[in-house]
Structures are given as C-alpha cells and as structure tokens.
Amino acid sequence: MASATSTKSRNAAGGKKLAASDNGRFGPYGGRYVPETLMAALEELERQYEKARHDRRFQIRLDALLRTYAGRPTPLFFAGRLTQHLGGAKIYLKREDLLHTGAHKINNCLGQVLLVERMGKHRVIAETGAGQHGVATATVCALFGFECAVYMGTEDMRRQELNVFRMRLLGAEVRGVNSGSRTLKDAINDAMRDWVTNVRTTHYLLGSVLGAHPYPMMVRDFHKVIGRETRAQILKAEGKLPAAIFACVGGGSNSIGIFHEFLKDKKVKLIGVEAGGRSDRLGEHAARFAGGSPGVLQGTFSYVLQDDAGQIATTHSISAGLDYPSIGPEHAWLHDSNRAEYVSASDSEALEATTLLARTEGIIPALESAHAVAEVIKRAPKMKKSDVVVVNISGRGDKDMGILRESLRLG
Amino acid sequence: MPIEFPSRPALVAYVTCGDPDLATTLDIILAAIDAGAGVIELGVPFSDPVADGPAIQRASERALKHGTSLDQVLKLAREVRKSRGAGLIIFTYLNPVLRMGLGRFAAAAADAGVDGALITDLPVEESHEYIRMMRNRNLETIFLAAPTSTEQRLRGIAEASTGFIYAVSRTGVTGARAQLADDARKLVTRLRRHTKLPIAVGFGISTAEQFAAVGEFADAGVVGSAIVETIERNPGKEAASVAQFVKQLLAGRPQTSAVSRS
C-alpha cells in the first residue's frame, strides 16, 4: 500500500501517539490525496487553522458563539427509566441533540466559519447526508452573511425532505446530486468538483473527520468540546470516569469528539457503532471495519468498502448520516491500535432503540444516534449496576419523522 | 522507452478504457495513433472520479457497468504495444492501484509495455513509495501542475516528474471549454523555470484552434473529454470518428512550428 509503505518512517513515530502529526497521519492513515489544484488551498487552510488555534481571540470568539448561539454546554442527563428497564449499568446521555440546529454539527460549523472570515473568502460549500450538517452550514452562513451551496444526494433529499426545506429557508442553495447511490459519498464528489473549480473564492466546509489533511484533525478539534464537557460532568455526577462511552460512527465526528478526551484513560472503553443496514452483504450496510479494507477515498487513506478491483461499493443505512463507504482515518487508527472497539447495529435495531428511548425517557434520538443506543441496549444489562456508561445523543429525531412514520406502524 | 513529442504541439489523447467496451477501446486507440496521436492516456474508470466533469463521469459509469478493471486496462495496453510504438500512459485514480499493490502495478505496467502513469489524486508529497516502485521498472511518473500550485510546489512537481509534466490549464474538473484560460500560458511560463521536461497542457482543449494555440507555449496538448464525447456521440463508428477528430485537431497545427524535439 502506498501509504503504509511511504509512511514507514512516520509510522514508527505515529504509533506512539494518537494525535495527528504535522502531515495529518494517524498511524498509517490519513494524509492528503487530492488533485494538485486543491493542494495549495489545503496548505493555506492548515496554516490559517494553526494560526487561529493559537490565537486567544479566536478561541474566545468561538467559545462565546458556542455558549450564546449554539447553546453549550449541553447537559449530561441520567437516563433513570432506561437504566431501570435494562437492569444493568447506569446510563447517562450526552445531550448534543439539544444544540441549535439539532445536532453536534454546529460545533464544527462555527469553528470553520470563523476561519472562512479570516481567509477572506465569501462563498461556502458543503455536503450533507442526513441534512444536519447542511442545516448547520446554512445556519452559520446566514449568521455571517456568506453565500452557501449545499450538495445533497437526491435519495437523501427524498428521505430528509424537511431538512432540505430548512436549508432553503436559511437562504442556502441545495444542489441535488444524481450520481452513484445518490447519497453522502456522491454529494462529497460534487462538492469536491465545485471546490476544485472555485477554490480561489470558496471554502469547503467539510462536515466530518474525513477528507484530506487538515480536515480530520481540525473537525475533530472543533468537536473535542463534547468530550471535555462530558468528562467534567460525569466526574461531578458520579465522582468517577465512565466504564464505557458509546457513539455512532458515520464519518465519525461526534464519536471522535466525545472519545478524544478519554483516549489516555485506558479503563474507559470507547465503542463506536457503525450502520449494519439490512444485512452484512456488500452494498447493504455501512460497516467499514467489518466489511472494508484500507484504501483511499475522497482525500484520505482509511478503511473503505470496496470490491476486488478497488471500486468503491455502494452502501445502505436507514440513517443517511451513517450511509458512507469510508470512515475518518483517526478511527481507522483507533481501531487498529485497539484503543476503540467498533461494532454495528442494524436498521431494525436502530428503530427499536429509537422507540425505547422515546418511551422511557421522552427523548427521540436521530436515527444515527439511535445506533449507539442500540449497542447500549445490548450491553448494559450484562454490566454491573455500579458501572456508569455515557451515550452520545448526537442529534435529535425531528428530521426523521418521515422515515419513522414509514417504518414504525404505530397504533 | 522515453516518451517522445516529435512535433509541436504533440497530441496526448485520453480515452476512458472500456467505454463502450474494451474491444472498441483497442480499435479507438489504434485509430488515434495512426491518425497522429503521439501519446495515449489509458483512462482507468473509477467509481468516484472527483477530478472529472460530466463527460468522463458518464464514460466511467458505462465502462464500470461491465466491470472494466485496472487489470484489463493493462492487458489492453499490452495489445496496443504489440503493434504500435506510441507513448502509453496509465491515467488513473489511486485506489485501484493501491488495491492491486504498488509493486504489482509497476511490474504489470512494465510487463505490458506501458511507459508511465499519472495518478490524479496522488500529489507529490504522498508519492515517495510509488516513485520508487516506478523507477525500479524504468517507468515514467507524470505529475499534475495546477494554476494554484505555489512556486515551492512547482519545484517539487518538476523534481518528481519524468517523461513530461501535465499542466492543468485552469482550476476545475475535466471537460471541454469554449475558451482556454489565460492561466495555462502563465502556468507553463512558471513551470519552465523549474524544468527542462516537455510540458503538456490539458483540461478544456476541444478544438483545432485551441490545440494550435497551446503549441505556441507548450510541447503538447491533452485532449480528453472531447474525444470521450466523440465516442459517446458515434455509437458503432467510434474508432473512425475519433480518427477523423484527431486528424482535424492536428490539421490546425501551423506547419512552421513542427519542431522536432525529444
């Protein structure tokens, strides 16, 4: 493999630490695999981000926006009835679903939009799967007065109709993408084509820990606040760290955000839940670690669902946000180094988890987040009552009412 | 065998292999060479061609429908090499090559009689091992230079490239354009400070006039999407149509500038 071999020397160093090094590697994963036209823009973005990161004024502004606009900190809620129902570990929910726009995505969008302002660009493009990142991008562009175009697969536009309308209401242009499986991957392809054409005036506000360096590192950093808050909150509530943290993994931004603060606490199990879809046949799921192998897609070297000839496979998940054939490169490294464990939940398990959380706690999670809840349902009963676990409820289910109504026959 | 650009501008012709099928692609390539194309870029269809515009996206989809693979493209190259001496370059995205393995790819390409490769989404800084494998087999490594490339990047591209350098005429994806951007001439001028290698200009060339204009400042012009569209528009007579189009492109060359260089 190019990366595995070309980074042999870097590997040795990379293996000792879990943070991205300067060249954007997580072990052998990550890197920067894009057409030459984009390379200068990525270098510029990396420079600007490095400067901003060490600029106190940038941090103060971002913190203020997160507090007064997005609604941070989000609560850590003890799910008493769910705990009782499952009869095992004490379950806490990190309520990212309560943020403005309904999901964790706003954390990253606020960070990047401040960078757009610093770079003097005035046009922003983004991709979206479930529509949550598109809505968050449209929102920050409205807030800053930037032009905004969001690429979205037409299949996703159909199943997340409400979010399409929200983006338009916020003044963004939603561009339907008809190629491939007409989902997230295809939306990213078209966003990259737009960026390669308009790179001099346009910033690509990528919504997950995917793509070429510096995106996986930068997007992670903007979401680390989830884990920082969780750590302080659980210590205050329980006086100890959790035994396990559960989060769903599409590209992997909410999960890396909550995991990162706990990487050095080896006793805290980190569990990422991928989309098991309909079955384990290629094309019917998005479980990259179960069915994928290392490869390069859309700028980064990571696990990819692909065929023997290196063509990227189609995927399926009931949740548009998890319906993607690759995974953030840092997750690939956390997987290979055994620091995090990755499992999958099927469409039907996610639906059951949605119903259970709705009826025990009065909280309707996004279908993405429901995958994390599904894994807790499997594990909590087998754990000790003195164990504490945290589930990241990365988004709320309002956007999913159409699919839920089609899938759940209620009363 | 070194890639030669015997006349200026030489024509580098891109074809998406397997569109409409591999047998027809072979005919197209032979016809293009006989009509005067100096170098053929054998395009490997990929499921996610982020650097390509609609024409090559459609061609890739057609080629993938019947499972065209890198393996098959290399076999096709071997067929071409049996009877023709023109330059043959594998033009591909990285993942199919990674899947095959860099070492295996270089060995198979050399064995097939290919001259070199260009990997669209492999920038110079990620290419260390690829270059090593290719050098081992005496294969050329062609890299892209873009109007957005900094001086430092152009220097790196010039150092890593052999055979020729592919200068992207404008920001954007592949596809025919009515006008060639001013970017192209500027980029070639900048590149010249860093290299003595031949420079081919591509992205957007579709007419004899544009092709001839490229000859004023570059060694070769790459024509891709316009050839792919010619194939798309002429089902059943692909090879003849491409041959005619290639002749048309070359006919626009001013006779006086037919300078021999290698």
PDB file of C-alpha atoms in Angstrom, chain B residues 122-234:
ATOM      1  CA  LEU B 122      -1.684  11.351  -5.728  1.00  0.00           C
ATOM      2  CA  PRO B 123       0.184  14.597  -5.049  1.00  0.00           C
ATOM      3  CA  VAL B 124       3.962  14.624  -4.922  1.00  0.00           C
ATOM      4  CA  GLU B 125       4.277  14.517  -1.120  1.00  0.00           C
ATOM      5  CA  GLU B 126       2.375  11.232  -0.892  1.00  0.00           C
ATOM      6  CA  SER B 127       4.212   9.611  -3.787  1.00  0.00           C
ATOM      7  CA  HIS B 128       7.562   8.550  -2.324  1.00  0.00           C
ATOM      8  CA  GLU B 129       6.998   4.805  -2.486  1.00  0.00           C
ATOM      9  CA  TYR B 130       5.133   5.000  -5.780  1.00  0.00           C
ATOM     10  CA  ILE B 131       8.072   6.795  -7.386  1.00  0.00           C
ATOM     11  CA  ARG B 132      10.498   4.213  -6.030  1.00  0.00           C
ATOM     12  CA  MET B 133       8.463   1.330  -7.428  1.00  0.00           C
ATOM     13  CA  MET B 134       8.079   3.027 -10.797  1.00  0.00           C
ATOM     14  CA  ARG B 135      11.807   3.878 -11.071  1.00  0.00           C
ATOM     15  CA  ASN B 136      12.645   0.251 -10.341  1.00  0.00           C
ATOM     16  CA  ARG B 137      10.802  -0.651 -13.519  1.00  0.00           C
ATOM     17  CA  ASN B 138      12.020   2.301 -15.589  1.00  0.00           C
ATOM     18  CA  LEU B 139       8.543   3.754 -15.750  1.00  0.00           C
ATOM     19  CA  GLU B 140       7.827   7.469 -16.029  1.00  0.00           C
ATOM     20  CA  THR B 141       5.985   9.269 -13.231  1.00  0.00           C
ATOM     21  CA  ILE B 142       3.952  12.137 -14.590  1.00  0.00           C
ATOM     22  CA  PHE B 143       2.506  14.633 -12.147  1.00  0.00           C
ATOM     23  CA  LEU B 144      -0.057  17.381 -12.466  1.00  0.00           C
ATOM     24  CA  ALA B 145       0.800  21.054 -12.039  1.00  0.00           C
ATOM     25  CA  ALA B 146      -2.066  23.484 -11.440  1.00  0.00           C
ATOM     26  CA  PRO B 147      -2.545  27.240 -11.762  1.00  0.00           C
ATOM     27  CA  THR B 148      -2.958  27.295  -7.977  1.00  0.00           C
ATOM     28  CA  SER B 149       0.360  25.490  -7.336  1.00  0.00           C
ATOM     29  CA  THR B 150       2.836  27.623  -5.398  1.00  0.00           C
ATOM     30  CA  GLU B 151       6.439  28.053  -6.616  1.00  0.00           C
ATOM     31  CA  GLN B 152       7.561  25.612  -3.975  1.00  0.00           C
ATOM     32  CA  ARG B 153       5.044  23.057  -5.169  1.00  0.00           C
ATOM     33  CA  LEU B 154       6.042  23.536  -8.817  1.00  0.00           C
ATOM     34  CA  ARG B 155       9.635  22.863  -7.868  1.00  0.00           C
ATOM     35  CA  GLY B 156       8.605  19.621  -6.138  1.00  0.00           C
ATOM     36  CA  ILE B 157       6.466  18.583  -9.104  1.00  0.00           C
ATOM     37  CA  ALA B 158       9.343  19.220 -11.503  1.00  0.00           C
ATOM     38  CA  GLU B 159      11.692  17.131  -9.360  1.00  0.00           C
ATOM     39  CA  ALA B 160       9.289  14.199  -9.055  1.00  0.00           C
ATOM     40  CA  SER B 161       8.217  14.135 -12.690  1.00  0.00           C
ATOM     41  CA  THR B 162       9.800  12.217 -15.525  1.00  0.00           C
ATOM     42  CA  GLY B 163       8.636  11.862 -19.120  1.00  0.00           C
ATOM     43  CA  PHE B 164       6.627  15.052 -19.155  1.00  0.00           C
ATOM     44  CA  ILE B 165       4.617  17.319 -16.857  1.00  0.00           C
ATOM     45  CA  TYR B 166       0.890  17.688 -17.219  1.00  0.00           C
ATOM     46  CA  ALA B 167      -0.071  21.341 -16.728  1.00  0.00           C
ATOM     47  CA  VAL B 168      -3.730  21.781 -15.824  1.00  0.00           C
ATOM     48  CA  SER B 169      -4.921  24.786 -17.824  1.00  0.00           C
ATOM     49  CA  ARG B 170      -7.407  26.068 -15.266  1.00  0.00           C
ATOM     50  CA  THR B 171      -8.991  25.342 -11.911  1.00  0.00           C
ATOM     51  CA  GLY B 172     -11.845  22.908 -12.346  1.00  0.00           C
ATOM     52  CA  VAL B 173     -12.734  19.426 -13.463  1.00  0.00           C
ATOM     53  CA  THR B 174     -12.028  17.888 -16.863  1.00  0.00           C
ATOM     54  CA  GLY B 175     -14.288  18.965 -19.695  1.00  0.00           C
ATOM     55  CA  ALA B 176     -14.367  20.866 -22.935  1.00  0.00           C
ATOM     56  CA  ARG B 177     -14.478  24.657 -22.679  1.00  0.00           C
ATOM     57  CA  ALA B 178     -15.161  27.328 -25.265  1.00  0.00           C
ATOM     58  CA  GLN B 179     -12.080  29.291 -24.269  1.00  0.00           C
ATOM     59  CA  LEU B 180      -8.712  28.348 -22.907  1.00  0.00           C
ATOM     60  CA  ALA B 181      -7.983  30.249 -19.743  1.00  0.00           C
ATOM     61  CA  ASP B 182      -5.082  32.667 -19.600  1.00  0.00           C
ATOM     62  CA  ASP B 183      -3.987  30.579 -16.617  1.00  0.00           C
ATOM     63  CA  ALA B 184      -2.427  27.973 -18.927  1.00  0.00           C
ATOM     64  CA  ARG B 185       0.204  30.196 -20.514  1.00  0.00           C
ATOM     65  CA  LYS B 186       1.157  31.694 -17.151  1.00  0.00           C
ATOM     66  CA  LEU B 187       1.491  28.285 -15.577  1.00  0.00           C
ATOM     67  CA  VAL B 188       3.721  26.951 -18.359  1.00  0.00           C
ATOM     68  CA  THR B 189       5.949  30.029 -18.074  1.00  0.00           C
ATOM     69  CA  ARG B 190       6.264  29.471 -14.332  1.00  0.00           C
ATOM     70  CA  LEU B 191       6.928  25.747 -14.773  1.00  0.00           C
ATOM     71  CA  ARG B 192       9.676  26.374 -17.337  1.00  0.00           C
ATOM     72  CA  ARG B 193      11.791  27.957 -14.603  1.00  0.00           C
ATOM     73  CA  HIS B 194      11.889  24.619 -12.839  1.00  0.00           C
ATOM     74  CA  THR B 195      12.148  22.042 -15.602  1.00  0.00           C
ATOM     75  CA  LYS B 196      13.520  21.064 -18.987  1.00  0.00           C
ATOM     76  CA  LEU B 197      10.961  18.284 -19.355  1.00  0.00           C
ATOM     77  CA  PRO B 198       8.312  18.600 -22.049  1.00  0.00           C
ATOM     78  CA  ILE B 199       5.103  20.210 -20.818  1.00  0.00           C
ATOM     79  CA  ALA B 200       1.673  19.049 -21.920  1.00  0.00           C
ATOM     80  CA  VAL B 201      -1.306  21.331 -21.344  1.00  0.00           C
ATOM     81  CA  GLY B 202      -4.697  19.798 -20.695  1.00  0.00           C
ATOM     82  CA  PHE B 203      -8.229  20.380 -19.368  1.00  0.00           C
ATOM     83  CA  GLY B 204     -10.607  22.082 -21.748  1.00  0.00           C
ATOM     84  CA  ILE B 205      -8.991  21.615 -25.166  1.00  0.00           C
ATOM     85  CA  SER B 206     -11.636  20.635 -27.705  1.00  0.00           C
ATOM     86  CA  THR B 207     -10.942  22.445 -30.993  1.00  0.00           C
ATOM     87  CA  ALA B 208      -8.162  22.578 -33.560  1.00  0.00           C
ATOM     88  CA  GLU B 209      -7.787  26.277 -32.841  1.00  0.00           C
ATOM     89  CA  GLN B 210      -7.279  25.752 -29.101  1.00  0.00           C
ATOM     90  CA  PHE B 211      -4.902  22.893 -29.822  1.00  0.00           C
ATOM     91  CA  ALA B 212      -2.803  25.019 -32.142  1.00  0.00           C
ATOM     92  CA  ALA B 213      -2.786  27.856 -29.594  1.00  0.00           C
ATOM     93  CA  VAL B 214      -1.334  25.519 -26.978  1.00  0.00           C
ATOM     94  CA  GLY B 215       1.551  24.867 -29.355  1.00  0.00           C
ATOM     95  CA  GLU B 216       2.619  28.474 -29.004  1.00  0.00           C
ATOM     96  CA  PHE B 217       3.754  27.884 -25.444  1.00  0.00           C
ATOM     97  CA  ALA B 218       3.690  24.153 -24.672  1.00  0.00           C
ATOM     98  CA  ASP B 219       5.082  20.931 -26.154  1.00  0.00           C
ATOM     99  CA  ALA B 220       1.832  19.015 -26.229  1.00  0.00           C
ATOM    100  CA  GLY B 221      -1.900  19.358 -25.752  1.00  0.00           C
ATOM    101  CA  VAL B 222      -4.008  16.780 -23.952  1.00  0.00           C
ATOM    102  CA  VAL B 223      -7.455  16.168 -25.385  1.00  0.00           C
ATOM    103  CA  GLY B 224      -9.742  14.029 -23.225  1.00  0.00           C
ATOM    104  CA  SER B 225     -13.366  14.929 -22.748  1.00  0.00           C
ATOM    105  CA  ALA B 226     -13.769  15.977 -26.388  1.00  0.00           C
ATOM    106  CA  ILE B 227     -12.577  12.520 -27.514  1.00  0.00           C
ATOM    107  CA  VAL B 228     -14.797  10.822 -24.946  1.00  0.00           C
ATOM    108  CA  GLU B 229     -17.750  12.861 -26.221  1.00  0.00           C
ATOM    109  CA  THR B 230     -16.910  11.922 -29.803  1.00  0.00           C
ATOM    110  CA  ILE B 231     -17.073   8.260 -28.765  1.00  0.00           C
ATOM    111  CA  GLU B 232     -20.374   8.858 -26.970  1.00  0.00           C
ATOM    112  CA  ARG B 233     -21.940  10.579 -29.976  1.00  0.00           C
ATOM    113  CA  ASN B 234     -20.922   7.975 -32.545  1.00  0.00           C
TER     114      ASN B 234
END
